[in-house]
Amino acid sequence: FPPGERTGVKEALEDLSKTLRGYIVGNLLVAAILSVASWIFFWIIGLDYPFLLGVTSGVMNLVPYLGTVMAWVPPLIVGMKTFGNNWAAYLGIAAMITFFHMIAINVLIPKLVGKQVHLNALAVTISLLFWGWFWGGMGLLLAIPITAATKVVCDHVEEWQPVGRWLST
């Protein structure tokens, strides 16, 4: 980089590092909260391996679009031994995991992750749709970090600042 632009590049890279670190830490915190809540729930209802199921379910809950359904699978399979043909128990497990997911997606992620990446909801939705279409499952996982990185770059390039403002919260 030319000597006159090195300071700007350094600031952009520091902002990018801060944004991506905040995204990762925020998601890890949300996954930990979901894991603990699921663990306690599975322990209360008497499922075998509640800690392992809680961690698995909590982490799977973070997968965009399919995470909730993916989070149902391990406890429902383990629950076959415990609950047999009790369909009410299966519906209760699915309902509670869905409830945890709704709390995470509507409260925890905007508070813990949204503040770190500074992206508006429309930009996030469009990025999930585009990157999910373009790269499939991996695109869904990487959509928000890619869009956040794009926003940081736009914020530091004068000609692209209107795009950065549009992506902002």
PDB file of C-alpha atoms in Angstrom, residues 31-115:
ATOM      1  CA  ALA A  31     -24.445 -21.167  21.910  1.00  0.00           C
ATOM      2  CA  ALA A  32     -23.324 -21.464  25.542  1.00  0.00           C
ATOM      3  CA  ILE A  33     -26.590 -19.989  26.832  1.00  0.00           C
ATOM      4  CA  LEU A  34     -28.644 -22.298  24.591  1.00  0.00           C
ATOM      5  CA  SER A  35     -26.528 -25.286  25.611  1.00  0.00           C
ATOM      6  CA  VAL A  36     -26.988 -24.628  29.323  1.00  0.00           C
ATOM      7  CA  ALA A  37     -30.739 -24.028  28.946  1.00  0.00           C
ATOM      8  CA  SER A  38     -31.111 -27.222  26.878  1.00  0.00           C
ATOM      9  CA  TRP A  39     -28.941 -29.184  29.294  1.00  0.00           C
ATOM     10  CA  ILE A  40     -31.107 -28.162  32.262  1.00  0.00           C
ATOM     11  CA  PHE A  41     -34.292 -28.952  30.340  1.00  0.00           C
ATOM     12  CA  PHE A  42     -33.037 -32.381  29.241  1.00  0.00           C
ATOM     13  CA  TRP A  43     -31.869 -33.155  32.784  1.00  0.00           C
ATOM     14  CA  ILE A  44     -35.267 -32.163  34.237  1.00  0.00           C
ATOM     15  CA  ILE A  45     -37.218 -34.386  31.831  1.00  0.00           C
ATOM     16  CA  GLY A  46     -34.881 -37.317  32.455  1.00  0.00           C
ATOM     17  CA  LEU A  47     -33.163 -37.805  29.108  1.00  0.00           C
ATOM     18  CA  ASP A  48     -29.937 -39.821  29.068  1.00  0.00           C
ATOM     19  CA  TYR A  49     -26.770 -37.803  28.372  1.00  0.00           C
ATOM     20  CA  PRO A  50     -28.345 -34.393  29.076  1.00  0.00           C
ATOM     21  CA  PHE A  51     -25.061 -32.469  28.906  1.00  0.00           C
ATOM     22  CA  LEU A  52     -24.019 -33.910  25.546  1.00  0.00           C
ATOM     23  CA  LEU A  53     -27.521 -33.422  24.142  1.00  0.00           C
ATOM     24  CA  GLY A  54     -27.647 -29.873  25.502  1.00  0.00           C
ATOM     25  CA  VAL A  55     -24.360 -28.880  23.885  1.00  0.00           C
ATOM     26  CA  THR A  56     -25.285 -30.526  20.586  1.00  0.00           C
ATOM     27  CA  SER A  57     -28.733 -28.972  20.533  1.00  0.00           C
ATOM     28  CA  GLY A  58     -27.439 -25.549  21.601  1.00  0.00           C
ATOM     29  CA  VAL A  59     -24.805 -25.410  18.873  1.00  0.00           C
ATOM     30  CA  MET A  60     -27.120 -26.736  16.154  1.00  0.00           C
ATOM     31  CA  ASN A  61     -29.656 -24.056  17.044  1.00  0.00           C
ATOM     32  CA  LEU A  62     -27.287 -21.452  15.588  1.00  0.00           C
ATOM     33  CA  VAL A  63     -27.442 -22.849  12.050  1.00  0.00           C
ATOM     34  CA  PRO A  64     -29.578 -20.445   9.997  1.00  0.00           C
ATOM     35  CA  TYR A  65     -32.969 -21.694   8.802  1.00  0.00           C
ATOM     36  CA  LEU A  66     -32.480 -25.407   9.581  1.00  0.00           C
ATOM     37  CA  GLY A  67     -30.933 -25.099  13.031  1.00  0.00           C
ATOM     38  CA  THR A  68     -34.089 -25.590  15.032  1.00  0.00           C
ATOM     39  CA  VAL A  69     -35.056 -28.795  13.261  1.00  0.00           C
ATOM     40  CA  MET A  70     -31.460 -30.053  13.442  1.00  0.00           C
ATOM     41  CA  ALA A  71     -31.482 -29.330  17.186  1.00  0.00           C
ATOM     42  CA  TRP A  72     -34.566 -31.550  17.623  1.00  0.00           C
ATOM     43  CA  VAL A  73     -32.975 -34.681  16.169  1.00  0.00           C
ATOM     44  CA  PRO A  74     -30.483 -35.779  18.889  1.00  0.00           C
ATOM     45  CA  PRO A  75     -32.865 -35.419  21.873  1.00  0.00           C
ATOM     46  CA  LEU A  76     -35.722 -37.019  19.949  1.00  0.00           C
ATOM     47  CA  ILE A  77     -33.567 -40.026  19.030  1.00  0.00           C
ATOM     48  CA  VAL A  78     -32.290 -40.432  22.601  1.00  0.00           C
ATOM     49  CA  GLY A  79     -35.834 -39.864  23.861  1.00  0.00           C
ATOM     50  CA  MET A  80     -37.033 -42.971  22.003  1.00  0.00           C
ATOM     51  CA  LYS A  81     -35.453 -45.103  24.711  1.00  0.00           C
ATOM     52  CA  THR A  82     -36.821 -43.007  27.566  1.00  0.00           C
ATOM     53  CA  PHE A  83     -40.298 -42.110  26.310  1.00  0.00           C
ATOM     54  CA  GLY A  84     -41.200 -44.967  23.956  1.00  0.00           C
ATOM     55  CA  ASN A  85     -44.468 -44.153  22.178  1.00  0.00           C
ATOM     56  CA  ASN A  86     -45.294 -41.072  24.239  1.00  0.00           C
ATOM     57  CA  TRP A  87     -45.829 -38.569  21.430  1.00  0.00           C
ATOM     58  CA  ALA A  88     -46.634 -35.780  23.891  1.00  0.00           C
ATOM     59  CA  ALA A  89     -43.081 -35.979  25.230  1.00  0.00           C
ATOM     60  CA  TYR A  90     -41.667 -35.628  21.708  1.00  0.00           C
ATOM     61  CA  LEU A  91     -43.886 -32.651  20.996  1.00  0.00           C
ATOM     62  CA  GLY A  92     -42.834 -31.109  24.317  1.00  0.00           C
ATOM     63  CA  ILE A  93     -39.147 -31.514  23.481  1.00  0.00           C
ATOM     64  CA  ALA A  94     -39.631 -30.004  20.012  1.00  0.00           C
ATOM     65  CA  ALA A  95     -41.711 -27.151  21.442  1.00  0.00           C
ATOM     66  CA  MET A  96     -39.150 -26.307  24.132  1.00  0.00           C
ATOM     67  CA  ILE A  97     -36.227 -26.372  21.681  1.00  0.00           C
ATOM     68  CA  THR A  98     -38.240 -24.162  19.324  1.00  0.00           C
ATOM     69  CA  PHE A  99     -38.975 -21.804  22.229  1.00  0.00           C
ATOM     70  CA  PHE A 100     -35.250 -21.621  23.058  1.00  0.00           C
ATOM     71  CA  HIS A 101     -34.519 -20.925  19.382  1.00  0.00           C
ATOM     72  CA  MET A 102     -37.110 -18.130  19.243  1.00  0.00           C
ATOM     73  CA  ILE A 103     -35.624 -16.478  22.330  1.00  0.00           C
ATOM     74  CA  ALA A 104     -32.123 -16.799  20.879  1.00  0.00           C
ATOM     75  CA  ILE A 105     -32.989 -15.496  17.428  1.00  0.00           C
ATOM     76  CA  ASN A 106     -35.194 -12.621  18.613  1.00  0.00           C
ATOM     77  CA  VAL A 107     -33.462 -11.538  21.829  1.00  0.00           C
ATOM     78  CA  LEU A 108     -29.978 -12.959  22.331  1.00  0.00           C
ATOM     79  CA  ILE A 109     -28.534 -12.706  18.823  1.00  0.00           C
ATOM     80  CA  PRO A 110     -29.656  -9.091  18.225  1.00  0.00           C
ATOM     81  CA  LYS A 111     -28.336  -8.054  21.651  1.00  0.00           C
ATOM     82  CA  LEU A 112     -25.099 -10.043  21.716  1.00  0.00           C
ATOM     83  CA  VAL A 113     -24.173 -10.385  18.036  1.00  0.00           C
ATOM     84  CA  GLY A 114     -26.059  -7.597  16.267  1.00  0.00           C
ATOM     85  CA  LYS A 115     -24.344  -4.839  18.205  1.00  0.00           C
TER      86      LYS A 115
END
